[in-house]
Amino acid sequence: MGTRFRTWLNGLPAIVMVDDMTPRGFIGLQVHDVGPDPANAGLEVRFRNLRIITDDPARYMRRPLDVTDEQDFIANHVSAERAALGWRLLWNGQDGAGWSGLSATGWQIGDGVIIRDGAATPLVTADRFTDFDLELDVRTVDGADGTVTYLGSADYRVAQGPQGQGDAASGTLIGKVPARNLTDPNPDKPSMKPAGQWNRVRILARGDRIEHWLNGSKLVEGSRAALGLPPSGPILLRPGKDRLEFRSVRIRPL
């Protein structure tokens, strides 16, 4: 309803999402793949009992609305429900308020996006954070790389192309823990989307626990004490190679 999407499977909630990209469209039933094994030829998926409500569906909305795990894909936006949980925009999508460094060469703002192209100095938040849930969208050109720094010295690597492979892959805690897909162990599934597409970066610091996520997959988890990370610090967007773009920088202090 509106910009909010919710799905259930066998009565259990599966997805809560906010997205303004597709306000209208068709409903499709499809099978993606049965794999190369000839034994799977002829497998069927069957559908039945398809029903839809289009007349004032808000009457049937389930309450209360649990948005604890809601994903918001509206640029530079925080829903009222997520705001009530403590989420806020760390960058307002318009100017340099709350950050230092945006006036330096190589940084600019355009169409609700922070653009880094040729910068030699980082952007730094005015606020410092100890325990938090941070998310932001990042878009790259092929061959670009950069760093999102938290707690003052912990570096989340963002890289596209050949230099973003192996122990230098996106999501790596640089110099400490290489990124490995802990959610989906399929080695052929890339965590970083192709150049030109938006990626969702998430960093969770809660108590002694540190987690790195990328596009819904957990890539790093560890102990703040064992990794020798400081107790608190600002958030930084650091220089790197070629062009990077940032938007929807949100944080929930914990």
Coordinates of C-alpha atoms in Angstrom, one line a residue:
M1 CA 0.0 0.0 0.0
G2 CA 1.4 3.3 -1.0
T3 CA 5.2 3.0 -0.9
R4 CA 5.2 0.1 1.6
F5 CA 5.5 -3.6 0.5
R6 CA 4.9 -6.6 2.8
T7 CA 5.0 -10.3 2.0
W8 CA 4.2 -13.4 3.9
L9 CA 4.9 -17.1 3.4
N10 CA 2.7 -19.6 5.1
G11 CA 1.5 -16.9 7.5
L12 CA 5.0 -15.8 8.5
P13 CA 6.2 -12.3 7.6
A14 CA 9.0 -12.4 5.0
I15 CA 9.7 -8.8 3.7
V16 CA 8.9 -5.3 4.9
M17 CA 10.1 -2.8 2.3
V18 CA 9.6 0.9 1.3
D19 CA 10.2 1.7 -2.3
D20 CA 8.8 4.5 -4.6
M21 CA 10.3 3.1 -7.9
T22 CA 7.3 1.1 -9.1
P23 CA 3.9 2.6 -8.1
R24 CA 2.0 0.5 -10.6
G25 CA 2.6 -2.7 -12.5
F26 CA 1.4 -6.3 -13.3
I27 CA 1.5 -9.4 -11.3
G28 CA 3.5 -12.3 -12.8
L29 CA 3.9 -16.0 -12.1
Q30 CA 7.2 -17.4 -13.2
V31 CA 9.7 -20.2 -12.6
H32 CA 13.4 -19.0 -12.7
D33 CA 15.4 -22.1 -13.1
V34 CA 15.5 -25.9 -12.4
G35 CA 19.2 -26.2 -13.0
P36 CA 21.2 -28.2 -15.6
D37 CA 20.5 -31.7 -14.2
P38 CA 18.4 -33.6 -16.8
A39 CA 16.6 -35.3 -14.0
N40 CA 14.9 -32.0 -13.2
A41 CA 13.4 -31.7 -16.7
G42 CA 9.7 -31.4 -16.6
L43 CA 9.4 -30.2 -13.0
E44 CA 6.3 -28.1 -12.4
V45 CA 5.3 -25.2 -10.1
R46 CA 1.6 -24.9 -9.6
F47 CA -0.4 -21.9 -8.4
R48 CA -4.0 -21.7 -7.1
N49 CA -6.3 -19.5 -5.0
L50 CA -5.1 -16.2 -6.4
R51 CA -7.1 -13.4 -4.8
I52 CA -6.6 -9.6 -4.7
I53 CA -8.1 -6.6 -2.9
T54 CA -8.0 -3.2 -4.6
D55 CA -10.9 -1.4 -2.9
D56 CA -9.5 0.4 0.2
P57 CA -7.0 -2.3 1.1
A58 CA -6.0 -0.3 4.2
R59 CA -9.1 -1.8 5.9
Y60 CA -7.3 -5.1 6.0
M61 CA -3.9 -3.9 7.0
R62 CA -2.4 -6.0 9.8
R63 CA -1.7 -4.1 13.0
P64 CA 0.6 -3.4 14.7
L65 CA 3.1 -2.8 11.9
D66 CA 6.5 -4.3 12.8
V67 CA 9.2 -2.4 10.9
T68 CA 12.2 -3.7 12.9
D69 CA 13.7 -5.2 9.7
E70 CA 12.2 -2.9 7.2
Q71 CA 14.3 -2.0 4.1
D72 CA 13.8 1.6 2.9
F73 CA 14.8 2.1 -0.8
I74 CA 13.4 5.6 -1.1
A75 CA 16.5 7.9 -1.5
N76 CA 17.4 10.0 1.5
H77 CA 14.2 9.0 3.4
V78 CA 13.3 7.7 6.8
S79 CA 9.7 6.5 7.3
A80 CA 7.8 7.7 10.4
E81 CA 7.8 4.1 11.7
R82 CA 11.6 3.7 11.4
A83 CA 12.1 7.2 12.9
A84 CA 10.1 6.0 16.0
L85 CA 12.7 3.2 16.3
G86 CA 15.5 5.8 16.4
W87 CA 16.6 5.9 12.7
R88 CA 17.6 9.3 11.3
L89 CA 19.4 10.7 8.2
L90 CA 23.1 11.2 8.8
W91 CA 23.2 13.2 5.6
N92 CA 20.2 15.3 4.7
G93 CA 20.5 14.8 1.0
Q94 CA 20.9 18.5 0.3
D95 CA 24.0 20.1 1.8
G96 CA 27.0 19.6 4.1
A97 CA 25.2 20.1 7.4
G98 CA 26.6 17.7 10.0
W99 CA 29.7 16.9 7.9
S100 CA 33.1 18.6 7.3
G101 CA 35.0 18.4 4.1
L102 CA 32.3 18.7 1.4
S103 CA 33.7 22.1 0.3
A104 CA 37.1 20.4 -0.6
T105 CA 38.1 19.7 -4.2
G106 CA 36.8 16.4 -5.5
W107 CA 33.6 16.4 -3.5
Q108 CA 30.2 17.7 -4.7
I109 CA 26.5 17.3 -4.2
G110 CA 24.1 16.7 -7.1
D111 CA 20.5 15.3 -7.4
G112 CA 20.5 14.0 -3.8
V113 CA 23.8 12.3 -4.1
I114 CA 27.3 12.9 -2.6
I115 CA 29.8 12.5 -5.5
R116 CA 33.5 11.7 -4.8
D117 CA 35.7 12.1 -7.9
G118 CA 39.3 13.0 -7.4
A119 CA 39.1 13.9 -3.7
A120 CA 42.2 13.9 -1.6
T121 CA 40.6 14.5 1.9
P122 CA 37.7 12.6 3.6
L123 CA 34.3 13.7 4.7
V124 CA 33.8 13.5 8.5
T125 CA 30.7 13.6 10.6
A126 CA 30.5 16.1 13.4
D127 CA 29.0 13.5 15.7
R128 CA 30.8 10.5 17.2
F129 CA 29.1 7.1 17.7
T130 CA 29.7 4.2 20.0
D131 CA 26.9 1.6 19.3
F132 CA 25.0 2.1 16.1
D133 CA 23.3 0.6 13.0
L134 CA 24.5 2.4 9.9
E135 CA 23.3 2.0 6.4
L136 CA 24.1 3.8 3.1
D137 CA 23.8 3.3 -0.6
V138 CA 27.0 3.3 -2.7
R139 CA 27.3 3.4 -6.5
T140 CA 30.6 3.0 -8.4
V141 CA 32.1 3.1 -11.8
D142 CA 34.1 0.1 -12.9
G143 CA 37.5 0.0 -11.2
A144 CA 36.6 2.4 -8.4
D145 CA 37.3 1.9 -4.7
G146 CA 37.0 3.7 -1.4
T147 CA 36.4 3.3 2.3
V148 CA 33.7 3.9 4.9
T149 CA 35.4 4.4 8.2
Y150 CA 33.7 4.1 11.6
L151 CA 34.9 4.2 15.2
G152 CA 37.5 6.5 13.9
S153 CA 39.8 3.8 12.4
A154 CA 37.8 0.7 11.3
D155 CA 37.6 0.6 7.5
Y156 CA 34.9 -1.0 5.5
R157 CA 36.2 -1.5 1.9
V158 CA 34.1 -0.7 -1.2
A159 CA 35.6 -1.8 -4.5
Q160 CA 34.4 -2.6 -8.0
G161 CA 36.3 -4.6 -10.6
P162 CA 39.4 -6.8 -10.4
Q163 CA 40.8 -5.0 -7.3
G164 CA 37.6 -5.9 -5.4
Q165 CA 38.2 -9.6 -5.4
G166 CA 39.6 -12.1 -2.8
D167 CA 40.9 -10.6 0.4
A168 CA 40.3 -7.1 -1.1
A169 CA 36.6 -7.6 -1.7
S170 CA 33.9 -5.1 -0.8
G171 CA 32.9 -5.5 2.8
T172 CA 36.4 -6.4 4.1
L173 CA 37.4 -4.9 7.4
I174 CA 40.7 -3.6 5.9
G175 CA 43.8 -5.1 7.6
K176 CA 41.8 -7.2 9.9
V177 CA 39.1 -9.5 8.5
P178 CA 38.5 -10.3 4.8
A179 CA 35.0 -10.4 3.5
R180 CA 33.3 -13.8 3.2
N181 CA 29.7 -14.4 2.5
L182 CA 28.4 -15.7 5.8
T183 CA 24.8 -15.6 4.7
D184 CA 25.1 -17.5 1.3
P185 CA 28.2 -19.6 1.0
N186 CA 27.8 -20.0 -2.8
P187 CA 31.3 -18.9 -4.0
D188 CA 29.9 -17.9 -7.4
K189 CA 27.5 -15.3 -6.0
P190 CA 29.1 -11.8 -6.0
S191 CA 28.2 -9.5 -3.1
M192 CA 28.8 -6.3 -5.1
K193 CA 26.5 -5.4 -7.9
P194 CA 27.8 -4.4 -11.4
A195 CA 29.1 -0.8 -11.9
G196 CA 26.4 1.7 -12.2
Q197 CA 24.0 0.0 -9.7
W198 CA 23.3 1.0 -6.1
N199 CA 24.6 -1.2 -3.3
R200 CA 23.3 -1.2 0.2
V201 CA 26.1 -1.1 2.8
R202 CA 25.3 -1.8 6.5
I203 CA 27.7 -1.6 9.5
L204 CA 26.5 -2.8 12.9
A205 CA 28.4 -2.0 16.1
R206 CA 26.7 -3.2 19.2
G207 CA 28.5 -3.8 22.4
D208 CA 31.5 -6.0 21.6
R209 CA 30.0 -7.1 18.3
I210 CA 31.0 -5.8 14.8
E211 CA 29.2 -6.8 11.6
H212 CA 29.6 -5.8 7.9
W213 CA 26.8 -6.4 5.5
L214 CA 26.4 -5.8 1.7
N215 CA 23.2 -6.1 -0.2
G216 CA 21.6 -8.2 2.5
S217 CA 24.5 -10.6 3.0
K218 CA 26.6 -10.7 6.1
L219 CA 30.3 -10.5 5.2
V220 CA 32.2 -9.9 8.4
E221 CA 31.5 -10.5 12.1
G222 CA 33.9 -10.1 15.0
S223 CA 34.8 -8.8 18.4
R224 CA 35.5 -5.1 18.8
A225 CA 38.0 -5.9 21.7
A226 CA 39.7 -8.7 19.9
L227 CA 40.1 -6.6 16.7
G228 CA 41.5 -3.7 18.8
L229 CA 38.9 -1.2 17.7
P230 CA 38.3 2.1 19.5
P231 CA 35.2 2.5 21.7
S232 CA 33.8 5.4 19.6
G233 CA 34.5 7.7 16.7
P234 CA 33.0 9.6 13.8
I235 CA 31.9 8.2 10.4
L236 CA 34.2 9.0 7.5
L237 CA 33.8 8.7 3.7
R238 CA 37.4 8.4 2.5
P239 CA 39.1 9.2 -0.8
G240 CA 40.0 6.4 -3.2
K241 CA 40.3 5.6 -6.9
D242 CA 37.8 7.0 -9.4
R243 CA 34.2 8.0 -8.9
L244 CA 32.0 6.9 -6.0
E245 CA 28.5 8.1 -5.2
F246 CA 26.7 8.0 -1.8
R247 CA 23.1 8.6 -0.8
S248 CA 20.6 7.5 1.9
V249 CA 23.1 7.7 4.7
R250 CA 21.1 6.6 7.8
I251 CA 22.0 5.7 11.3
R252 CA 20.3 4.4 14.4
P253 CA 22.3 5.0 17.6
L254 CA 21.9 1.9 19.9

